[in-house]
Structure formats: C-alpha cells, structure tokens
Amino acid sequence: MNDNKLEQYEAQRTANYEAIKSNVNSNVGGEIMAETARSTPAEDEQIESVAAQMKEKAAREIRQTEREVGVGRFAARVSQIVDYVFFIIYGLLVIRLLLELFAARENAGFFQFIKAATGTLYAPFRGLVPSPTTAEGFTLALPIIVAIVVYAFLHLAINRLLRIFAHRKTEI
C-alpha cells in the first residue's frame, strides 16, 4: 500500500510539473510574440526604407529587362531581314552557277536576267580563280563558288554581331 501511494504521489507531481512547464512555455511564447508585434518608430522607418529600396530596384530591373527585350526583338527582326537578303543572294548565285555549269545559251532572256541580277555580287570575284571548261562548253565557275562561300562567312559574321547586340546580360 505504501508503494501505491508513492507511485500516485510521483504521478501527481509529474503531472503538476508538466502543467507548470506548459503554462510557462505558453506565457513566454506569448510574451515573445507580443514583443515582436510591437516595433519602434525607428524600426518602422527602417522597414519602410528597405521596402522602398527593394521596390525601386525591382522597378529598375523591369525597365531594364523591357529595354533589353526591345533591343533583342529589333536585332531578331534585323537578323531575319539579313537572312532573307542573303538567301536571295545564295539562290541567285547558285542559279548562275548551274546555268554556267550546264552551258546555258547566253542570249536566253533568263540567263541574261540572272547575269544582270548577279553582276555586282559576282564582280569582285570574277577572274579570282580559273574556271575549268570542258570541250562541250560546260564550265565550273569556281569564282561563283568562292563568292558563295565568302557571302556565307559575311552572313555568319553579321548574324553573330547582331547576337552580341541582342545578348542579355544577367546579374546574380
């Protein structure tokens, strides 16, 4: 019987201890919450200042991003135009190369049109390298091939330059 009373006393004591501990924890937690809820005017001013700085930085980044996107769109549009022009140049030069290769009649209207259209594009390369010709009159116009390669490199360089202008710089 004595052991039973001792066990009851220890159980009651443990329960009281846990109740007091829980009460103290809730009181301390409440005090901490109340203390953090109150702020001084200096802290309020500092919070407002930091918030204003963050808002201004975000607005600046948005404006800068919009400018960069605009420049990127413009560069992309210019790149599309450059691609179109160079594809026309490639097409005309390839047609001229094929007409020369298959010994087209020089007095044909289409051949004269292609020669006139590519005359200024082909002029810097005319006579640069010899063009082998067969006995039947077929000619491999190597200067036209050189012109196509040079225009391809020029095309690539212009597009790379446009990408440099359109490249968006990111900061972390």
XYZ file of N, CA and C in Angstrom:
516
model
N 0.798 -1.186 0.000
C 0.000 0.000 0.000
C 0.846 1.258 0.000
N 1.893 1.203 0.659
C 2.816 2.320 0.744
C 3.401 2.624 -0.629
N 3.718 1.561 -1.405
C 4.279 1.743 -2.745
C 3.264 2.391 -3.666
N 1.998 2.034 -3.507
C 0.941 2.585 -4.339
C 0.793 4.084 -4.108
N 0.873 4.518 -2.838
C 0.767 5.955 -2.520
C 1.956 6.722 -3.101
N 3.105 6.113 -3.040
C 4.301 6.758 -3.569
C 4.195 6.926 -5.092
N 3.684 5.913 -5.764
C 3.505 5.994 -7.217
C 2.483 7.064 -7.566
N 1.392 7.144 -6.771
C 0.363 8.169 -7.031
C 0.931 9.564 -6.804
N 1.711 9.695 -5.743
C 2.324 10.989 -5.430
C 3.272 11.409 -6.561
N 4.097 10.487 -7.068
C 5.043 10.794 -8.153
C 4.291 11.133 -9.441
N 3.201 10.426 -9.713
C 2.406 10.701 -10.914
C 1.775 12.075 -10.817
N 1.251 12.417 -9.599
C 0.642 13.734 -9.391
C 1.690 14.828 -9.529
N 2.868 14.579 -9.008
C 3.960 15.555 -9.070
C 4.415 15.765 -10.517
N 4.526 14.713 -11.283
C 4.912 14.792 -12.688
C 3.857 15.555 -13.488
N 2.583 15.291 -13.221
C 1.507 15.989 -13.916
C 1.527 17.473 -13.596
N 1.758 17.811 -12.314
C 1.845 19.225 -11.914
C 3.031 19.902 -12.595
N 4.154 19.190 -12.660
C 5.355 19.740 -13.292
C 5.088 20.019 -14.775
N 4.470 19.083 -15.462
C 4.178 19.251 -16.887
C 3.188 20.395 -17.105
N 2.201 20.549 -16.222
C 1.221 21.636 -16.338
C 1.900 22.991 -16.158
N 2.787 23.077 -15.151
C 3.513 24.339 -14.902
C 4.430 24.632 -16.079
N 5.126 23.616 -16.573
C 6.043 23.783 -17.722
C 5.276 24.264 -18.951
N 4.129 23.676 -19.223
C 3.304 24.082 -20.362
C 2.817 25.515 -20.202
N 2.413 25.866 -19.001
C 1.949 27.229 -18.709
C 3.064 28.238 -18.918
N 4.265 27.925 -18.420
C 5.415 28.828 -18.577
C 5.754 28.975 -20.064
N 5.762 27.860 -20.796
C 6.073 27.912 -22.236
C 5.071 28.782 -22.982
N 3.798 28.628 -22.693
C 2.800 29.442 -23.390
C 2.917 30.904 -22.998
N 3.219 31.189 -21.717
C 3.380 32.586 -21.292
C 4.599 33.224 -21.955
N 5.710 32.495 -21.984
C 6.933 33.025 -22.601
C 6.723 33.207 -24.096
N 6.107 32.211 -24.738
C 5.821 32.326 -26.174
C 4.921 33.511 -26.457
N 3.924 33.713 -25.625
C 3.032 34.859 -25.791
C 3.761 36.177 -25.629
N 4.648 36.246 -24.638
C 5.423 37.474 -24.422
C 6.343 37.760 -25.611
N 6.954 36.700 -26.129
C 7.844 36.883 -27.296
C 7.040 37.373 -28.495
N 5.885 36.776 -28.716
C 5.026 37.205 -29.835
C 4.583 38.652 -29.654
N 4.210 39.002 -28.440
C 3.776 40.378 -28.172
C 4.928 41.347 -28.383
N 6.118 40.947 -27.975
C 7.287 41.827 -28.119
C 7.639 42.023 -29.600
N 7.535 40.951 -30.376
C 7.863 41.090 -31.797
C 6.774 41.835 -32.549
N 5.560 41.813 -32.058
C 4.474 42.534 -32.723
C 4.634 44.035 -32.563
N 5.227 44.443 -31.456
C 5.466 45.872 -31.225
C 6.781 46.262 -31.876
N 6.782 47.372 -32.558
C 8.034 47.872 -33.121
C 8.135 49.358 -32.836
N 9.361 49.806 -32.825
C 9.591 51.218 -32.543
C 9.431 52.006 -33.832
N 9.211 53.304 -33.722
C 9.129 54.124 -34.942
C 10.401 54.060 -35.784
N 11.551 53.935 -35.142
C 12.808 53.827 -35.888
C 12.836 52.538 -36.702
N 12.354 51.433 -36.106
C 12.302 50.165 -36.834
C 11.303 50.246 -37.987
N 10.148 50.882 -37.731
C 9.152 51.063 -38.795
C 9.737 51.864 -39.954
N 10.492 52.911 -39.627
C 11.109 53.751 -40.663
C 12.141 52.958 -41.453
N 12.922 52.135 -40.743
C 13.933 51.326 -41.416
C 13.263 50.296 -42.332
N 12.188 49.692 -41.877
C 11.454 48.717 -42.689
C 10.906 49.393 -43.938
N 10.333 50.574 -43.779
C 9.802 51.321 -44.926
C 10.908 51.677 -45.914
N 12.066 52.065 -45.400
C 13.193 52.432 -46.258
C 13.667 51.229 -47.074
N 13.818 50.087 -46.406
C 14.266 48.873 -47.096
C 13.226 48.450 -48.132
N 11.955 48.539 -47.775
C 10.895 48.179 -48.716
C 10.907 49.098 -49.934
N 11.114 50.390 -49.709
C 11.163 51.344 -50.827
C 12.358 51.060 -51.735
N 13.496 50.731 -51.145
C 14.683 50.410 -51.945
C 14.446 49.158 -52.779
N 13.834 48.146 -52.183
C 13.554 46.905 -52.905
C 12.569 47.155 -54.041
N 11.567 47.984 -53.782
C 10.573 48.310 -54.810
C 11.226 49.057 -55.970
N 12.097 50.012 -55.680
C 12.777 50.778 -56.728
C 13.711 49.876 -57.536
N 14.419 48.973 -56.847
C 15.319 48.047 -57.550
C 14.518 47.143 -58.483
N 13.379 46.639 -58.018
C 12.548 45.783 -58.859
C 12.031 46.555 -60.069
N 11.613 47.808 -59.871
C 11.120 48.630 -60.984
C 12.246 48.894 -61.989
N 13.456 49.156 -61.495
C 14.611 49.382 -62.381
C 14.911 48.136 -63.205
N 14.880 46.987 -62.557
C 15.149 45.737 -63.264
C 14.091 45.460 -64.325
N 12.844 45.778 -64.036
C 11.773 45.582 -65.020
C 11.980 46.505 -66.213
N 12.307 47.777 -65.949
C 12.552 48.711 -67.064
C 13.734 48.254 -67.907
N 14.803 47.816 -67.243
C 15.988 47.359 -67.978
C 15.656 46.111 -68.800
N 14.900 45.201 -68.221
C 14.518 43.984 -68.943
C 13.662 44.325 -70.156
N 12.742 45.272 -70.002
C 11.909 45.678 -71.137
C 12.761 46.284 -72.250
N 13.751 47.090 -71.881
C 14.654 47.665 -72.899
C 15.432 46.560 -73.599
N 15.960 45.621 -72.816
C 16.750 44.536 -73.402
C 15.890 43.655 -74.311
N 14.663 43.415 -73.912
C 13.759 42.625 -74.757
C 13.472 43.375 -76.053
N 13.277 44.693 -75.955
C 13.050 45.506 -77.157
C 14.240 45.464 -78.098
N 15.440 45.582 -77.542
C 16.654 45.510 -78.372
C 16.772 44.124 -78.995
N 16.460 43.092 -78.209
C 16.519 41.723 -78.731
C 15.536 41.505 -79.868
N 14.333 42.034 -79.720
C 13.332 41.903 -80.791
C 13.792 42.633 -82.047
N 14.335 43.839 -81.875
C 14.816 44.602 -83.026
C 15.949 43.849 -83.720
N 16.896 43.322 -82.924
C 18.018 42.573 -83.505
C 17.520 41.313 -84.210
N 16.520 40.655 -83.644
C 15.967 39.460 -84.285
C 15.307 39.816 -85.611
N 14.588 40.933 -85.647
C 13.935 41.367 -86.890
C 14.990 41.701 -87.939
N 16.032 42.425 -87.541
C 17.115 42.759 -88.484
C 17.787 41.478 -88.969
N 17.985 40.519 -88.063
C 18.591 39.244 -88.439
C 17.730 38.505 -89.463
N 16.417 38.557 -89.297
C 15.529 37.918 -90.270
C 15.660 38.577 -91.640
N 15.736 39.890 -91.655
C 15.891 40.610 -92.923
C 17.235 40.256 -93.565
N 18.294 40.219 -92.753
C 19.625 39.859 -93.265
C 19.596 38.442 -93.826
N 18.970 37.520 -93.099
C 18.860 36.144 -93.595
C 18.143 36.103 -94.933
N 17.048 36.814 -95.053
C 16.274 36.837 -96.295
C 17.118 37.361 -97.454
N 17.817 38.466 -97.227
C 18.648 39.056 -98.293
C 19.748 38.082 -98.710
N 20.408 37.465 -97.727
C 21.490 36.541 -98.078
C 20.967 35.276 -98.761
N 19.787 34.818 -98.376
C 19.231 33.643 -99.061
C 18.894 33.974 -100.514
N 18.471 35.178 -100.776
C 18.246 35.608 -102.164
C 19.577 35.628 -102.920
N 20.603 36.166 -102.277
C 21.933 36.205 -102.908
C 22.407 34.778 -103.209
N 22.300 33.883 -102.209
C 22.722 32.494 -102.426
C 21.940 31.865 -103.580
N 20.650 32.083 -103.579
C 19.807 31.491 -104.628
C 20.202 31.971 -106.004
N 20.390 33.277 -106.174
C 20.769 33.826 -107.482
C 22.138 33.313 -107.923
N 23.088 33.274 -106.978
C 24.428 32.795 -107.340
C 24.417 31.306 -107.686
N 23.627 30.510 -106.979
C 23.544 29.078 -107.299
C 22.899 28.890 -108.672
N 21.865 29.672 -108.977
C 21.242 29.582 -110.310
C 22.262 29.935 -111.381
N 23.041 30.993 -111.147
C 24.063 31.378 -112.135
C 25.111 30.277 -112.276
N 25.509 29.680 -111.157
C 26.484 28.601 -111.193
C 25.945 27.429 -112.016
N 24.694 27.063 -111.790
C 24.109 25.946 -112.534
C 23.970 26.271 -114.022
N 23.571 27.492 -114.335
C 23.458 27.873 -115.745
C 24.822 27.834 -116.428
N 25.872 28.299 -115.735
C 27.238 28.250 -116.300
C 27.695 26.788 -116.429
N 27.368 25.982 -115.414
C 27.788 24.586 -115.402
C 27.149 23.800 -116.544
N 25.888 24.076 -116.856
C 25.184 23.348 -117.906
C 25.259 24.041 -119.253
N 26.125 25.010 -119.379
C 26.374 25.713 -120.648
C 25.088 26.282 -121.235
N 24.375 27.056 -120.454
C 23.139 27.684 -120.938
C 23.480 28.685 -122.038
N 22.516 28.888 -122.926
C 22.738 29.851 -124.016
C 22.769 31.257 -123.447
N 23.820 31.990 -123.793
C 23.997 33.329 -123.230
C 23.006 34.338 -123.778
N 22.392 34.050 -124.907
C 21.424 35.009 -125.460
C 20.001 34.744 -124.944
N 19.817 33.733 -124.079
C 18.499 33.459 -123.497
C 18.164 34.565 -122.497
N 16.904 34.952 -122.464
C 16.465 36.045 -121.591
C 16.688 35.760 -120.105
N 16.383 34.547 -119.672
C 16.544 34.212 -118.258
C 18.010 34.272 -117.851
N 18.890 33.753 -118.713
C 20.318 33.783 -118.417
C 20.808 35.228 -118.329
N 20.340 36.066 -119.244
C 20.730 37.482 -119.207
C 20.207 38.159 -117.943
N 18.984 37.808 -117.522
C 18.418 38.381 -116.296
C 19.256 37.977 -115.081
N 19.600 36.700 -114.989
C 20.400 36.212 -113.851
C 21.782 36.856 -113.871
N 22.371 36.996 -115.054
C 23.691 37.653 -115.144
C 23.612 39.101 -114.686
N 22.538 39.792 -115.063
C 22.376 41.192 -114.663
C 22.127 41.295 -113.157
N 21.322 40.368 -112.626
C 20.997 40.421 -111.198
C 22.194 40.087 -110.325
N 23.078 39.232 -110.804
C 24.236 38.826 -110.001
C 25.515 39.534 -110.411
N 25.428 40.418 -111.378
C 26.635 41.079 -111.884
C 27.426 41.784 -110.795
N 26.781 42.604 -109.978
C 27.512 43.343 -108.939
C 27.958 42.419 -107.801
N 27.202 41.353 -107.556
C 27.588 40.418 -106.497
C 28.782 39.574 -106.916
N 28.850 39.281 -108.218
C 29.893 38.415 -108.750
C 31.146 39.195 -109.162
N 31.018 40.481 -109.418
C 32.119 41.293 -109.956
C 33.411 41.206 -109.141
N 33.383 41.288 -107.791
C 34.661 41.237 -107.049
C 35.381 39.894 -107.167
N 34.689 38.859 -107.581
C 35.271 37.519 -107.615
C 35.608 37.052 -109.033
N 35.184 37.798 -110.035
C 35.414 37.429 -111.436
C 36.920 37.377 -111.692
N 37.380 36.259 -112.228
C 38.794 36.105 -112.564
C 39.674 35.791 -111.368
N 39.092 35.604 -110.191
C 39.887 35.330 -108.995
C 40.622 33.996 -109.102
N 39.908 32.980 -109.557
C 40.497 31.665 -109.778
C 40.046 31.196 -111.157
N 40.812 30.324 -111.801
C 40.400 29.865 -113.128
C 39.163 28.971 -113.054
N 38.375 29.028 -114.109
C 37.171 28.203 -114.215
C 37.426 27.112 -115.240
N 37.489 25.866 -114.800
C 37.736 24.778 -115.759
C 36.542 24.601 -116.703
N 36.854 24.384 -118.001
C 35.820 24.227 -119.029
C 36.077 22.936 -119.800
N 34.979 22.263 -120.126
C 35.095 21.048 -120.933
C 34.998 21.413 -122.414
N 35.279 20.445 -123.285
C 35.227 20.677 -124.729
C 33.810 20.969 -125.195
N 32.817 20.448 -124.471
C 31.419 20.674 -124.858
C 30.918 22.051 -124.417
N 31.717 22.797 -123.666
C 31.328 24.143 -123.243
C 30.821 24.228 -121.811
N 30.822 23.122 -121.096
C 30.405 23.145 -119.694
C 31.510 23.783 -118.853
N 31.127 24.722 -117.988
C 32.111 25.459 -117.201
C 31.782 25.351 -115.715
N 32.798 25.016 -114.923
C 32.643 25.045 -113.469
C 33.165 26.403 -113.014
N 32.265 27.308 -112.762
C 32.629 28.682 -112.405
C 33.058 28.727 -110.941
N 34.331 28.436 -110.704
C 34.855 28.438 -109.340
C 34.744 29.802 -108.656
N 34.870 30.924 -109.380
C 34.690 32.213 -108.697
C 33.293 32.362 -108.081
N 32.284 31.755 -108.689
C 30.934 31.825 -108.112
C 30.892 31.026 -106.805
N 31.570 29.882 -106.786
C 31.622 29.078 -105.556
C 32.361 29.848 -104.460
N 33.457 30.493 -104.823
C 34.189 31.320 -103.856
C 33.288 32.450 -103.355
N 32.540 33.072 -104.253
C 31.623 34.153 -103.859
C 30.575 33.639 -102.867
N 30.020 32.470 -103.130
C 29.014 31.905 -102.215
C 29.618 31.659 -100.835
N 30.833 31.134 -100.794
C 31.496 30.865 -99.515
C 31.783 32.175 -98.775
N 32.276 33.170 -99.494
C 32.572 34.464 -98.860
C 31.294 35.106 -98.345
N 30.230 35.061 -99.132
C 28.954 35.634 -98.676
C 28.402 34.853 -97.480
N 28.653 33.554 -97.434
C 28.207 32.766 -96.279
C 28.952 33.194 -95.009
N 30.260 33.423 -95.130
C 31.023 33.903 -93.975
C 30.571 35.307 -93.555
N 30.307 36.157 -94.529
C 29.814 37.501 -94.232
C 28.451 37.428 -93.530
N 27.602 36.571 -94.015
C 26.279 36.349 -93.420
C 26.429 35.893 -91.961
N 27.295 34.929 -91.730
C 27.541 34.426 -90.388
C 28.080 35.529 -89.469
N 29.005 36.330 -89.970
C 29.593 37.404 -89.163
C 28.540 38.455 -88.789
N 27.689 38.818 -89.726
C 26.648 39.810 -89.434
C 25.678 39.266 -88.391
N 25.271 38.010 -88.518
C 24.355 37.435 -87.529
C 25.006 37.319 -86.153
N 26.281 36.990 -86.091
C 26.985 36.930 -84.802
C 27.064 38.315 -84.176
N 27.305 39.327 -84.976
C 27.349 40.699 -84.479
C 25.984 41.118 -83.926
N 24.937 40.752 -84.605
C 23.582 41.057 -84.114
C 23.295 40.327 -82.806
N 23.794 39.113 -82.675
C 23.597 38.369 -81.420
C 24.330 39.030 -80.263
N 25.489 39.610 -80.546
C 26.220 40.321 -79.493
C 25.380 41.496 -78.998
N 24.766 42.230 -79.907
C 23.932 43.370 -79.504
C 22.680 42.907 -78.760
N 22.162 41.772 -79.134
C 20.908 41.295 -78.537
C 21.129 40.481 -77.283
N 22.365 40.117 -77.007
C 22.649 39.262 -75.850
C 22.262 39.969 -74.571
N 21.487 39.278 -73.744
C 21.015 39.841 -72.488
C 21.992 39.506 -71.385
N 22.439 40.532 -70.669
C 23.353 40.326 -69.557
C 22.537 40.078 -68.301
N 22.896 39.036 -67.566
C 22.168 38.743 -66.335
C 23.121 38.848 -65.157
N 22.608 39.398 -64.080
C 23.388 39.504 -62.850
C 22.727 38.668 -61.776
N 23.579 38.142 -60.930
C 23.045 37.361 -59.816
C 23.413 38.061 -58.529
